[in-house]
Amino acid sequence: MQITKPTFYKEFSCIAGACPDTCCAGWQIMIDEKSLQKYRRFKGPFRNRLHNDIDWKEHSFCQYDKRCAFLNEDNLCDIYSEAGKDMLCDTCQKYPRHIEEFEGLREYSLSLSCPAAARLILESEAPVKFLHGETDKEETYPDFDFFLFTKLMDARNLCFRILQDRSRPMKLRLSIVLALAHDLQVHIARGTLFKTDALLARYEASTVWEWFDRKLSGMEFTKDSSERTLQNLFDILDQLEVLRPDWPPYRKQAESILRFAMQKNTKSISSYATAGAPVFQEVFSDVVTEQLMVYFLFTYFAGAVYDQDAWGKMKFSFASVILIRELFRAECLMNPAEADHERLLQTAWRFARELEHSDPNKELMEKRLGNERLFHLRHMLSLLF
């Protein structure tokens, strides 16, 4: 089996009590069967507490005020300190490491929801590169569409090359990868994947930049369209399961601030786009945008092999970047003196915690983005122009 990891993966180290938040609060921590067996057999003075604070029916740790029962006041794990590292369940040992499984390939990444991982992802100035290796372990997946998977991987690799071409404007880079995924989806829907190589060749040609620049210059994007699409994105957030009680007031305050900024900057999209400047433009740089987009695409795009929705995975990735961007813009407008790189990191991992660690939330967001009447390619492009 092939293995792929971003180069910064091996640099991760948990900062434990120094973390500005904790991964042991805000969501239910499920326990794997092997760890449950270890907890049942555990001997010693810690046994009673261990047994009393596990929900054996749900296969999860009990929570008090949405905090794991074993998380102490110093934000450290009592299982780790009382029973040892080997007694941590599979979830706790792996987080924030994330694994996506495909036939013949396993991809490892770090979750943006972890503050330490978010720092590694967003503080890197160099374009992300990936390490490749092999393991003897092989797993098969019934009905795995290897032909589709190959085309998805080819398309994703091309998206990475386009996004990381720093000689080109970021808006143009994002526009091209959006259009590429949209056109790929047309071939998936029509059953014409055999034409994908020609599609990718067109997007890989050196002429794509000028061709697409002309295409965009012929399109008119209004402030109303951009504002409406952004509001539709925030409406999706309003429908998601709440994992942390401080999230809804934070999100609603940000939305209110952004709405006021839009109403104030009535002349054009560009006048709103500079809202929060110069702090916003300095911190939420093209490099940050690139790293976020590469992160989301690496984590989710290839998953389209299981539902045949490459366009949905692209919209999910792009919408996540835009929402983090706008939440940070609200921070800049509300408190520019404190809207620094640290606040950007916090904005990113707070968003990721609400979205990425709830399967219902991810599924609902992708389902809502599937409404082409609200989120057509043109609508997505309007968020850039």
C-alpha angles and dihedrals in degrees: 000000000000119000127204127189134166111251093246092057094092091050094068119115126169112244091202113188092012090064114115088224137012133245089211096074138061099035138055113263110217120210122221119231094249091056092046089057091050091051091049091053097042116126129196142062092306092059098090095051092044091053095042096051098050121090096221093186095053094035091232141108116266117250133216116196087349091302123118110260090237096052108105129207091269089058090248128129117253092199088059094047098039103035105019138251093286090064093064113111122246093262094052094045094051104039126138087022111097127197130199116193127210133161106283094359138077119186122200125200140158120249116247087216090076112084093216092048092046088056091053092047098046103032095058110106095189122081111266115261128189134228120219129203144148140242130193092233114105129188129182127213118206114236092006107167100223094174092057090044091054092052092047091052092048090051093047092050090051090049089054091052092049094046092048096050095107093182087076130069113266093232090057093047092052093045092054096050090048091052092045093055090044092053092044089055090055089059092046091051093046095045092240100126088138086075092057095094090059090048093052091045089056092051092044095052117107089238093065092089096057092037093054094041089058090046092053094045088060092055122085117216117191128204089238092057093049093045093048093049092048090050090051089054092052089048088061090055088054090060097051127104110266113236099174125035094221092058101078096052091044093050094044092050090051091049091050092050092049092048090053090049090051092050091047093050097053099148102076147335090259092060090057092043089064093050108126092022139179092024094044096049093044096051102032091055131170088259091057090048091050094049093049093049093048089048095053094042093049091050101044116012099081089052086079086086087079099048104018091235109127092152090053092052091049092049091047090053095044094045090052091054092047093049092050088048093052095043088054091046087057089052089053092050094045100044113003093172091064099035097104133134091283090057090049090054090050091049091052098049094042090055093045092051092058096045113027100047098054116071090197089054094050092046093047094048092051091046092052091046087055089073099104091189088068102024108036119148090264091054092051091049090052088067088067100042 
